[in-house]
Amino acid sequence: MQSAENFIDAVRARSRTLDPALPAFADERRTSVIELQRIGVPAGKLETWKYTPIRDFYAPPFVASVDAPTIAPRREPERLLTFSGAEPILIRGAQSDYSAISRRHGVDITNLSADAATPRNARLNTGVDLNRYQLAHLNTALLADCLIIRVAAGIDAGALDLRFVSGSNDANISRVRVEIGAGSTLRLVEQHAEDRPTNSVLEIDIAPRATFEHTRVLPPTIPPCWYLVSVNVASEATYSLAGYATGSKVRRTDIHVRLDGHHAKTDINLACVTHGRDRLDHQIVVEHIGVDTVSRQIVHGIAAGDSELTFNGRIHIHPGAQRSDARLTNKNLLLDRKARINTKPELEIYANDVKCSHGATVGQIDPAQMFYLRARGIDEHTARTLLMRAFLSSRLTTWAQEAGVETIYNELFH
Amino acid sequence: MSNPAALLLEVADLHVSVAGKPILKGLNLRLAVGEVAAIMGPNGSGKSTLANVIAGRPDCVVTRGSLRYLGTSLTDLAPELRARLGVFLAFQYPVEIPGVSNMEFLKAALDSQRSARNEAPLSAVEFMKAARAVASALDLNAEFLKRGVNEGFSGGEKKRNEILQLLLLGPKLAILDETDSGLDIDALQTVAAGINRFRGPDNGILLVTHYQRLLDHIKPDSVHVLADGRIVKSGDSGLALWLEENGYGWITNAA
């Protein structure tokens, strides 16, 4: 096992090799390396990393040498789904291929490496809370490129499908930054089918009155994966997220939504499943900063086998965020004796005129529902499957259902 | 009813406990093919437990006695196997299953029962045709088939959905557990018409009810009074009318 110092040294060395390809961001990269050195690799227990070992994300595979033999570019994994009307952007490691996208007025898609002439338009990490998410420093330090999607004001930008796959033996260090202009709408699918260690950051900036519909699919994989979705929502804008996730050996996903402007709104629906010996850990922070902001979170989870499913949902109402309206519901089914579910909804309120509710339940498949189905001749296995599907599908959008998102849960159903 | 070949259901000395508490305490009952029997009795007498134990509800535990259906012992059979043999329970409180459409549920039920009889599953078109026909006979709009199973249904809609399943699945033994409760007079007539449509010389019905009013619409061949886990009195349809006048107070006196 490599020591913590050695790991940071390896990050610095790797980071320097990236400078020639992306010189404009050498400063950011260097700052992040310095920060990583200052913070060090966390040794003890951190409250927000209680169930998922953060050290798994500071491991040697994340700094695989550039000289490591790369394997032939992989075929696009079959487990990527097709969402009707969404144009694909293939992201192999840090390299994005958006050549299939039809050019349209007001939608600007580019790689940071190609955008070096005007880098000031897209500084990294502008909205990312780096104190909270140290792993974003690792992402910055090791970043070879970044995809930028900019939508001008007042247009319907249609639907895009970000398809993340592994391109080599290296870890997948990816970054996508999305900026949506005032009054515009964008639907974005984010599908992760990497089979190498992953550190992925998605930054989203939603201007006033804009709408961003985010669909996220995390099919089963093996290596450690960390993802951050960091969203800033301006006044009267909406961020909605429909996420469908399964586990890996360790899979952690952080979601940070800041409702900055008045009447900003977010609506989060997640369906999470773990089986075998997998782990999946969702940590959501929703900050109500503007007045009259609204948040809804409904998270359904199923844990089977010897797996561990973790959910932490924190609602933070800032001073002055009057008439905030926040609701969070987390419902879980525990299928087997050795499966584990950790759930912690949290409320932190610093304003006096707010409506907040949160609740979490952990239960088993309802025996009354089981008997009802079996009394009609449906066998026990089919009845269980129907009920699990129903529990998850209540969180599925029609779009996701049509794309066959349920198939990512199939291993659980058989 | 002396010919055993014509017996649909034979319950002998049946003892059943729920959560360790004895509910049925030596119940005897026979139902012939073609017979409609009403099971009446005060609250807590064990009527629903009787209905549920025949259908195989897992928490109704048979501790003694026997439960035979067309000569086959039911006690060790899983609920789905009983259903495939032709046993049907119309639930007193049909459960809501959000996320499973009524259509998906009905088709899964029908397919499983047909496959047990070595019949091919219905095509989606054939199934929809059959389901729509039954729904319209029960004043249920076809939109109803697309909704989640019993999800957000009114009390009357839930009961009509039970009768819809009865007519669609076509069992041999129908146990109707308080199907009349919570129905207004119009819904009661619709439900009763559905039950009468099902009634025939080849099947039998156990009508579990607290009140006589359903029996104005469905005339039973026999009436049994259940009290404290046993049948304490049996008679013809006249017994139901007598109960309507005299109530159940006499049971404590008789016991």
XYZ file of N, CA, C and O in Angstrom, chain A residues 160-337:
712
model
N -29.598 16.324 -24.745
C -28.255 15.782 -24.978
C -28.059 14.559 -24.088
O -28.646 14.465 -23.014
N -27.218 13.660 -24.553
C -26.984 12.417 -23.822
C -25.482 12.232 -23.605
O -24.752 11.899 -24.532
N -25.008 12.510 -22.395
C -23.595 12.339 -22.079
C -23.350 10.880 -21.734
O -23.891 10.360 -20.771
N -22.511 10.227 -22.567
C -22.265 8.788 -22.394
C -20.826 8.594 -21.963
O -19.920 8.687 -22.783
N -20.624 8.337 -20.679
C -19.279 8.209 -20.117
C -18.817 6.756 -20.208
O -19.466 5.868 -19.675
N -17.675 6.555 -20.900
C -17.119 5.205 -20.981
C -15.613 5.280 -20.711
O -15.020 6.360 -20.742
N -15.008 4.142 -20.472
C -13.561 4.108 -20.265
C -12.867 4.001 -21.609
O -13.301 3.263 -22.481
N -11.761 4.759 -21.768
C -11.072 4.737 -23.047
C -9.745 4.019 -22.981
O -9.164 3.682 -23.991
N -9.232 3.786 -21.796
C -7.903 3.203 -21.660
C -7.830 2.543 -20.300
O -8.820 2.411 -19.605
N -6.610 2.160 -19.920
C -6.434 1.576 -18.594
C -6.414 2.627 -17.492
O -6.421 2.298 -16.323
N -6.322 3.895 -17.904
C -6.267 4.951 -16.899
C -7.603 5.092 -16.186
O -8.634 4.637 -16.659
N -7.520 5.773 -15.042
C -8.755 6.112 -14.347
C -9.544 7.107 -15.203
O -8.986 7.758 -16.085
N -10.841 7.209 -14.964
C -11.662 8.191 -15.673
C -11.765 9.433 -14.819
O -12.437 9.427 -13.795
N -11.053 10.483 -15.259
C -11.164 11.755 -14.556
C -11.914 12.663 -15.524
O -11.368 13.038 -16.565
N -13.144 12.951 -15.242
C -13.912 13.713 -16.215
C -14.553 14.937 -15.567
O -14.824 14.964 -14.373
N -14.759 15.922 -16.430
C -15.383 17.157 -15.938
C -16.266 17.700 -17.052
O -15.850 17.810 -18.204
N -17.493 18.045 -16.673
C -18.402 18.684 -17.630
C -18.972 19.918 -16.952
O -19.354 19.877 -15.782
N -18.962 21.006 -17.705
C -19.549 22.230 -17.169
C -20.693 22.662 -18.080
O -20.548 22.726 -19.303
N -21.873 22.890 -17.488
C -23.053 23.260 -18.264
C -23.543 24.620 -17.788
O -23.701 24.846 -16.583
N -23.738 25.527 -18.761
C -24.268 26.852 -18.406
C -25.520 27.083 -19.228
O -25.477 27.008 -20.458
N -26.626 27.342 -18.562
C -27.879 27.537 -19.284
C -28.323 28.978 -19.126
O -28.477 29.463 -17.996
N -28.515 29.647 -20.270
C -28.880 31.061 -20.260
C -30.302 31.298 -19.776
O -31.125 30.374 -19.724
N -30.580 32.556 -19.467
C -31.866 32.924 -18.880
C -33.035 32.462 -19.745
O -33.033 32.638 -20.965
N -34.016 31.842 -19.111
C -35.247 31.462 -19.793
C -35.120 30.264 -20.718
O -36.097 29.877 -21.358
N -33.952 29.636 -20.803
C -33.767 28.501 -21.717
C -34.095 27.181 -21.031
O -34.199 27.103 -19.812
N -34.250 26.145 -21.872
C -34.454 24.813 -21.304
C -33.479 23.832 -21.942
O -33.163 23.924 -23.123
N -33.031 22.894 -21.137
C -32.156 21.821 -21.626
C -32.507 20.544 -20.877
O -32.739 20.553 -19.669
N -32.559 19.449 -21.660
C -32.710 18.135 -21.030
C -31.386 17.414 -21.237
O -30.890 17.335 -22.356
N -30.836 16.901 -20.163
C -29.528 16.268 -20.253
C -29.566 14.886 -19.600
O -30.004 14.737 -18.465
N -29.095 13.898 -20.370
C -28.955 12.556 -19.813
C -27.484 12.360 -19.474
O -26.609 12.756 -20.240
N -27.215 11.770 -18.347
C -25.845 11.480 -17.928
C -25.782 9.982 -17.630
O -26.374 9.504 -16.677
N -25.095 9.238 -18.500
C -25.003 7.787 -18.303
C -23.564 7.399 -18.052
O -22.683 7.733 -18.849
N -23.336 6.691 -16.978
C -21.972 6.284 -16.634
C -21.797 4.797 -16.841
O -22.403 4.007 -16.154
N -20.947 4.447 -17.815
C -20.682 3.031 -18.043
C -19.184 2.760 -17.988
O -18.667 1.878 -18.650
N -18.480 3.545 -17.160
C -17.042 3.326 -17.039
C -16.781 2.010 -16.307
O -17.533 1.637 -15.422
N -15.675 1.359 -16.673
C -15.296 0.171 -15.918
C -13.901 0.326 -15.301
O -13.211 -0.628 -15.036
N -13.479 1.585 -15.143
C -12.228 1.906 -14.451
C -12.576 2.863 -13.301
O -13.644 3.471 -13.310
N -11.653 3.031 -12.331
C -11.939 3.969 -11.238
C -12.338 5.337 -11.799
O -11.769 5.793 -12.798
N -13.308 5.957 -11.171
C -13.918 7.150 -11.737
C -13.970 8.289 -10.729
O -14.313 8.086 -9.562
N -13.600 9.473 -11.216
C -13.776 10.701 -10.437
C -14.385 11.698 -11.416
O -13.733 12.139 -12.351
N -15.652 11.988 -11.239
C -16.387 12.747 -12.246
C -17.104 13.937 -11.613
O -17.788 13.781 -10.606
N -16.895 15.101 -12.206
C -17.551 16.302 -11.679
C -18.406 16.932 -12.771
O -17.953 17.105 -13.904
N -19.646 17.220 -12.431
C -20.569 17.895 -13.344
C -20.997 19.198 -12.678
O -21.597 19.182 -11.609
N -20.610 20.319 -13.315
C -20.987 21.636 -12.768
C -22.120 22.189 -13.602
O -22.034 22.177 -14.834
N -23.132 22.690 -12.962
C -24.286 23.199 -13.704
C -24.658 24.586 -13.172
O -24.812 24.770 -11.962
N -24.786 25.512 -14.100
C -25.208 26.866 -13.730
C -26.506 27.182 -14.444
O -26.545 27.185 -15.678
N -27.546 27.433 -13.712
C -28.851 27.665 -14.334
C -29.257 29.120 -14.089
O -29.457 29.533 -12.940
N -29.352 29.866 -15.177
C -29.651 31.298 -15.081
C -31.147 31.505 -14.781
O -31.941 30.577 -14.871
N -31.536 32.753 -14.448
C -32.938 33.006 -14.077
C -33.940 32.459 -15.098
O -33.712 32.527 -16.304
N -34.999 31.878 -14.597
C -36.144 31.368 -15.364
C -35.792 30.213 -16.304
O -36.614 29.804 -17.104
N -34.597 29.711 -16.211
C -34.221 28.576 -17.062
C -34.640 27.271 -16.393
O -34.891 27.225 -15.190
N -34.751 26.221 -17.216
C -35.149 24.908 -16.703
C -34.148 23.868 -17.163
O -33.813 23.795 -18.348
N -33.685 23.084 -16.224
C -32.731 22.035 -16.546
C -33.293 20.711 -16.047
O -33.547 20.535 -14.863
N -33.504 19.799 -16.995
C -34.000 18.468 -16.625
C -32.865 17.479 -16.750
O -32.362 17.242 -17.842
N -32.498 16.910 -15.658
C -31.317 16.044 -15.599
C -31.750 14.605 -15.317
O -32.453 14.344 -14.364
N -31.329 13.694 -16.201
C -31.607 12.272 -15.996
C -30.283 11.563 -15.848
O -29.367 11.779 -16.652
N -30.171 10.755 -14.830
C -28.870 10.184 -14.505
C -28.993 8.675 -14.346
O -29.856 8.199 -13.625
N -28.130 7.938 -15.039
C -28.211 6.481 -14.982
C -26.853 5.904 -14.576
O -25.849 6.149 -15.244
N -26.836 5.169 -13.508
C -25.608 4.536 -13.032
C -25.817 3.015 -13.009
O -26.235 2.467 -12.001
N -25.526 2.339 -14.131
C -25.683 0.884 -14.147
C -24.583 0.217 -13.330
O -23.599 0.873 -12.971
N -24.732 -1.067 -13.023
C -23.754 -1.731 -12.160
C -22.345 -1.680 -12.744
O -22.155 -1.772 -13.951
N -21.348 -1.492 -11.880
C -19.959 -1.552 -12.297
C -19.153 -2.115 -11.147
O -19.723 -2.539 -10.135
N -17.819 -2.151 -11.256
C -17.016 -2.793 -10.213
C -16.121 -1.812 -9.453
O -16.140 -1.777 -8.236
N -15.321 -0.970 -10.162
C -14.310 -0.169 -9.450
C -14.917 0.958 -8.612
O -16.104 1.253 -8.721
N -14.066 1.587 -7.762
C -14.549 2.721 -6.966
C -14.929 3.899 -7.871
O -14.187 4.228 -8.803
N -16.069 4.481 -7.629
C -16.548 5.609 -8.443
C -17.019 6.715 -7.527
O -17.810 6.474 -6.613
N -16.541 7.913 -7.809
C -17.052 9.087 -7.085
C -17.576 10.083 -8.108
O -16.935 10.328 -9.142
N -18.748 10.622 -7.836
C -19.354 11.592 -8.746
C -19.813 12.790 -7.929
O -20.344 12.624 -6.830
N -19.649 13.958 -8.513
C -20.220 15.155 -7.892
C -21.084 15.864 -8.924
O -20.665 16.073 -10.064
N -22.302 16.216 -8.503
C -23.140 17.090 -9.315
C -23.307 18.350 -8.485
O -23.817 18.299 -7.364
N -22.821 19.473 -9.023
C -22.861 20.721 -8.275
C -23.693 21.722 -9.072
O -23.353 22.041 -10.205
N -24.798 22.160 -8.508
C -25.767 22.950 -9.275
C -26.067 24.273 -8.582
O -26.332 24.298 -7.377
N -26.027 25.350 -9.366
C -26.487 26.642 -8.854
C -27.747 27.036 -9.606
O -27.756 27.066 -10.836
N -28.808 27.316 -8.859
C -30.098 27.601 -9.476
C -30.473 29.051 -9.169
O -30.646 29.423 -8.001
N -30.592 29.864 -10.227
C -30.898 31.283 -10.045
C -32.412 31.482 -9.881
O -33.188 30.529 -9.909
N -32.821 32.728 -9.750
C -34.218 33.020 -9.439
C -35.171 32.474 -10.499
O -34.895 32.541 -11.697
N -36.253 31.899 -10.026
C -37.325 31.359 -10.863
C -36.846 30.267 -11.813
O -37.546 29.920 -12.766
N -35.672 29.754 -11.576
C -35.174 28.657 -12.408
C -35.478 27.331 -11.715
O -35.758 27.299 -10.519
N -35.440 26.244 -12.520
C -35.760 24.923 -11.974
C -34.692 23.916 -12.338
O -34.261 23.833 -13.493
N -34.297 23.162 -11.348
C -33.407 22.022 -11.596
C -34.150 20.756 -11.184
O -34.540 20.608 -10.022
N -34.392 19.864 -12.149
C -34.997 18.597 -11.748
C -34.052 17.459 -12.077
O -33.370 17.459 -13.106
N -33.999 16.514 -11.171
C -33.100 15.367 -11.328
C -33.892 14.087 -11.152
O -34.625 13.924 -10.172
N -33.762 13.187 -12.131
C -34.305 11.843 -11.993
C -33.120 10.903 -12.095
O -32.475 10.828 -13.140
N -32.788 10.233 -11.028
C -31.583 9.410 -10.994
C -31.896 7.953 -10.725
O -32.732 7.634 -9.880
N -31.219 7.079 -11.485
C -31.421 5.639 -11.327
C -30.057 5.028 -11.121
O -29.187 5.138 -11.985
N -29.863 4.398 -9.974
C -28.504 4.002 -9.624
C -28.430 2.605 -9.035
O -29.338 2.159 -8.337
N -27.313 1.957 -9.335
C -26.976 0.692 -8.703
C -25.590 0.857 -8.092
O -24.975 1.918 -8.228
N -25.076 -0.193 -7.479
C -23.827 -0.057 -6.745
C -22.594 -0.485 -7.516
O -22.647 -0.873 -8.678
N -21.452 -0.375 -6.857
C -20.189 -0.958 -7.315
C -19.500 -1.416 -6.038
O -20.127 -1.446 -4.980
N -18.221 -1.741 -6.126
C -17.512 -2.124 -4.910
C -17.627 -0.973 -3.905
O -17.953 -1.202 -2.743
N -17.348 0.245 -4.353
C -17.694 1.451 -3.588
C -18.139 2.511 -4.583
O -17.386 2.865 -5.484
N -19.334 2.976 -4.432
C -19.821 4.014 -5.334
C -20.456 5.103 -4.486
O -21.373 4.861 -3.717
N -19.924 6.316 -4.690
C -20.388 7.420 -3.869
C -20.812 8.540 -4.809
O -20.082 8.902 -5.737
N -21.967 9.092 -4.579
C -22.393 10.205 -5.404
C -22.853 11.363 -4.539
O -23.705 11.214 -3.684
N -22.191 12.500 -4.732
C -22.539 13.717 -4.001
C -23.338 14.631 -4.909
O -22.984 14.821 -6.077
N -24.411 15.174 -4.373
C -25.245 16.093 -5.149
C -25.422 17.350 -4.308
O -25.849 17.266 -3.149
N -25.044 18.472 -4.880
C -25.113 19.737 -4.135
C -25.939 20.733 -4.945
O -25.549 21.106 -6.049
N -27.083 21.104 -4.424
C -27.957 22.039 -5.135
C -28.083 23.306 -4.302
O -28.500 23.254 -3.140
N -27.708 24.436 -4.920
C -27.856 25.724 -4.233
C -28.987 26.500 -4.899
O -28.897 26.845 -6.081
N -30.036 26.745 -4.123
C -31.161 27.531 -4.641
C -30.846 28.985 -4.309
O -31.200 29.496 -3.255
N -30.102 29.615 -5.242
C -29.558 30.947 -4.976
C -30.583 32.059 -5.054
O -30.596 32.975 -4.249
N -31.432 31.987 -6.096
C -32.330 33.112 -6.351
C -33.716 32.876 -5.773
O -34.065 31.749 -5.413
N -34.502 33.931 -5.731
C -35.870 33.791 -5.219
C -36.674 32.886 -6.149
O -36.452 32.872 -7.364
N -37.597 32.119 -5.585
C -38.437 31.184 -6.337
C -37.644 30.144 -7.131
O -38.171 29.563 -8.074
N -36.413 29.916 -6.766
C -35.667 28.813 -7.408
C -36.250 27.506 -6.884
O -36.739 27.436 -5.756
N -36.198 26.500 -7.746
C -36.888 25.265 -7.399
C -36.065 24.044 -7.789
O -35.405 24.039 -8.835
N -36.124 23.018 -6.962
C -35.511 21.753 -7.362
C -36.414 20.586 -7.009
O -37.151 20.632 -6.023
N -36.346 19.556 -7.857
C -37.205 18.397 -7.710
C -36.320 17.178 -7.973
O -35.857 16.980 -9.091
N -36.066 16.400 -6.936
C -35.109 15.287 -7.056
C -35.816 13.959 -6.806
O -36.477 13.789 -5.781
N -35.722 13.061 -7.764
C -36.298 11.721 -7.625
C -35.205 10.697 -7.873
O -34.566 10.711 -8.925
N -35.015 9.814 -6.920
C -33.975 8.801 -7.098
C -34.534 7.410 -6.833
O -35.341 7.231 -5.916
N -34.096 6.450 -7.632
C -34.393 5.042 -7.384
C -33.050 4.327 -7.302
O -32.278 4.342 -8.256
N -32.752 3.749 -6.150
C -31.420 3.193 -5.897
C -31.540 1.723 -5.507
O -32.383 1.364 -4.700
N -30.653 0.914 -6.072
C -30.703 -0.519 -5.805
C -29.297 -1.060 -5.590
O -28.392 -0.753 -6.361
N -29.124 -1.861 -4.553
C -27.843 -2.568 -4.408
C -28.110 -4.047 -4.206
O -29.128 -4.428 -3.641
N -27.196 -4.852 -4.682
C -27.311 -6.291 -4.461
C -25.904 -6.872 -4.385
O -24.913 -6.142 -4.493
N -25.808 -8.191 -4.195
C -24.491 -8.817 -4.056
C -23.753 -8.214 -2.870
O -24.321 -8.073 -1.795
N -22.493 -7.821 -3.092
C -21.725 -7.192 -2.017
C -21.499 -5.710 -2.316
O -20.577 -5.083 -1.801
N -22.335 -5.141 -3.176
C -22.133 -3.769 -3.630
C -22.448 -2.720 -2.564
O -23.156 -2.982 -1.606
N -21.924 -1.544 -2.851
C -22.255 -0.391 -2.009
C -22.661 0.774 -2.902
O -22.123 0.955 -3.998
N -23.567 1.559 -2.367
C -23.988 2.775 -3.056
C -24.312 3.803 -1.985
O -25.033 3.506 -1.036
N -23.768 4.991 -2.133
C -23.909 6.020 -1.100
C -24.287 7.340 -1.785
O -23.503 7.879 -2.566
N -25.479 7.817 -1.540
C -25.916 9.113 -2.064
C -25.891 10.133 -0.936
O -26.460 9.887 0.122
N -25.251 11.266 -1.188
C -25.244 12.349 -0.207
C -25.762 13.589 -0.929
O -25.151 14.046 -1.886
N -26.887 14.081 -0.466
C -27.481 15.240 -1.126
C -27.514 16.413 -0.154
O -27.923 16.252 0.996
N -27.082 17.554 -0.631
C -27.216 18.779 0.162
C -28.023 19.764 -0.675
O -27.652 20.055 -1.819
N -29.139 20.217 -0.148
C -29.920 21.255 -0.825
C -29.878 22.493 0.054
O -30.273 22.444 1.223
N -29.365 23.579 -0.517
C -29.296 24.818 0.252
C -30.346 25.806 -0.239
O -30.371 26.147 -1.423
N -31.187 26.237 0.677
C -32.167 27.280 0.362
C -31.529 28.608 0.744
O -31.309 28.876 1.921
N -31.208 29.411 -0.280
C -30.536 30.686 -0.025
C -31.479 31.850 -0.339
O -31.606 32.794 0.431
N -32.193 31.741 -1.480
C -33.145 32.780 -1.854
C -34.479 32.600 -1.131
O -34.766 31.522 -0.595
N -35.298 33.645 -1.164
C -36.630 33.548 -0.557
C -37.558 32.770 -1.493
O -37.315 32.674 -2.703
N -38.614 32.194 -0.922
C -39.633 31.473 -1.697
C -39.051 30.329 -2.533
O -39.557 30.029 -3.616
N -38.008 29.724 -2.051
C -37.411 28.607 -2.785
C -38.113 27.297 -2.384
O -38.618 27.170 -1.281
N -38.132 26.366 -3.341
C -38.879 25.124 -3.130
C -37.986 23.926 -3.435
O -37.330 23.896 -4.477
N -37.965 22.946 -2.561
C -37.246 21.706 -2.879
C -38.079 20.487 -2.533
O -38.792 20.471 -1.537
N -37.999 19.481 -3.415
C -38.682 18.211 -3.205
C -37.674 17.103 -3.452
O -37.023 17.081 -4.504
N -37.556 16.189 -2.517
C -36.673 15.038 -2.727
C -37.443 13.779 -2.375
O -37.967 13.672 -1.265
N -37.534 12.865 -3.312
C -38.127 11.562 -3.019
C -37.134 10.496 -3.459
O -36.754 10.425 -4.630
N -36.681 9.719 -2.514
C -35.643 8.731 -2.785
C -36.145 7.353 -2.349
O -36.524 7.171 -1.192
N -36.180 6.425 -3.294
C -36.577 5.060 -2.978
C -35.376 4.142 -3.119
O -34.647 4.210 -4.110
N -35.165 3.279 -2.140
C -34.008 2.379 -2.179
C -34.381 0.942 -1.879
O -35.298 0.677 -1.105
N -33.659 0.024 -2.530
C -33.803 -1.405 -2.230
C -32.408 -1.976 -2.026
O -31.527 -1.782 -2.862
N -32.214 -2.673 -0.915
C -30.934 -3.344 -0.682
C -31.179 -4.837 -0.545
O -32.032 -5.258 0.233
N -30.418 -5.623 -1.340
C -30.559 -7.072 -1.306
C -29.206 -7.700 -0.995
O -28.183 -7.011 -0.967
N -29.210 -8.999 -0.780
C -27.973 -9.756 -0.594
C -27.182 -9.260 0.597
O -27.716 -9.062 1.683
N -25.888 -9.010 0.367
C -24.990 -8.583 1.425
C -24.574 -7.138 1.152
O -23.470 -6.720 1.459
N -25.443 -6.374 0.525
C -25.069 -5.042 0.055
C -25.371 -3.967 1.098
O -26.036 -4.221 2.099
N -24.863 -2.776 0.811
C -25.082 -1.656 1.729
C -25.509 -0.421 0.931
O -24.808 0.009 0.019
N -26.660 0.109 1.305
C -27.205 1.275 0.621
C -27.289 2.422 1.618
O -27.856 2.271 2.696
N -26.690 3.541 1.240
C -26.630 4.679 2.167
C -27.262 5.907 1.524
O -27.064 6.166 0.336
N -28.028 6.628 2.322
C -28.592 7.891 1.838
C -28.495 8.921 2.943
O -28.849 8.665 4.090
N -27.999 10.096 2.564
C -28.002 11.209 3.497
C -28.549 12.416 2.748
O -28.018 12.793 1.712
N -29.632 12.974 3.235
C -30.233 14.128 2.576
C -30.279 15.286 3.549
O -30.919 15.194 4.590
N -29.550 16.348 3.200
C -29.507 17.485 4.122
C -30.180 18.694 3.479
O -29.889 19.037 2.328
N -31.085 19.284 4.222
C -31.736 20.511 3.765
C -31.215 21.631 4.659
O -31.302 21.539 5.889
N -30.639 22.635 4.038
C -30.040 23.730 4.802
C -30.765 25.027 4.403
O -30.672 25.453 3.263
N -31.489 25.610 5.342
C -32.199 26.858 5.058
C -31.405 28.016 5.661
O -31.260 28.100 6.886
N -30.905 28.869 4.781
C -30.039 29.963 5.234
C -30.847 31.087 5.893
O -32.043 31.225 5.636
N -30.150 31.914 6.705
C -30.845 33.074 7.280
C -31.416 33.926 6.140
O -30.746 34.109 5.116
N -32.620 34.366 6.269
C -33.210 35.230 5.247
C -33.932 34.467 4.154
O -34.650 35.066 3.356
N -33.784 33.152 4.107
C -34.471 32.383 3.058
C -35.907 32.126 3.502
O -36.318 30.978 3.705
N -36.645 33.222 3.656
C -38.015 33.100 4.174
C -38.926 32.418 3.163
O -38.701 32.471 1.967
N -39.965 31.814 3.706
C -40.970 31.076 2.923
C -40.342 29.956 2.084
O -40.847 29.603 1.034
N -39.235 29.428 2.575
C -38.681 28.232 1.928
C -39.651 27.084 2.180
O -40.296 27.024 3.216
N -39.724 26.199 1.192
C -40.652 25.080 1.291
C -39.867 23.826 0.891
O -39.504 23.664 -0.271
N -39.561 22.992 1.866
C -38.670 21.856 1.598
C -39.292 20.554 2.081
O -39.821 20.492 3.188
N -39.246 19.556 1.236
C -39.744 18.235 1.641
C -38.784 17.157 1.190
O -38.268 17.213 0.071
N -38.594 16.187 2.051
C -37.697 15.073 1.722
C -38.322 13.777 2.237
O -38.755 13.700 3.379
N -38.399 12.793 1.364
C -38.920 11.479 1.762
C -37.936 10.418 1.297
O -37.531 10.419 0.138
N -37.574 9.548 2.174
C -36.703 8.427 1.810
C -37.367 7.131 2.270
O -37.619 6.939 3.446
N -37.690 6.276 1.295
C -38.321 4.993 1.623
C -37.426 3.862 1.161
O -36.898 3.908 0.050
N -37.277 2.867 1.985
C -36.368 1.775 1.660
C -36.985 0.409 1.888
O -37.782 0.230 2.810
N -36.570 -0.534 1.073
C -36.926 -1.936 1.278
C -35.653 -2.724 1.529
O -34.691 -2.628 0.771
N -35.687 -3.494 2.574
C -34.563 -4.342 2.930
C -34.990 -5.761 2.581
O -35.939 -6.281 3.150
N -34.302 -6.382 1.608
C -34.789 -7.682 1.128
C -34.198 -8.873 1.860
O -34.840 -9.902 1.978
N -32.954 -8.746 2.296
C -32.305 -9.918 2.876
C -31.715 -9.600 4.240
O -31.438 -8.455 4.555
N -31.490 -10.664 4.980
C -31.053 -10.520 6.366
C -29.721 -9.779 6.460
O -29.479 -9.012 7.385
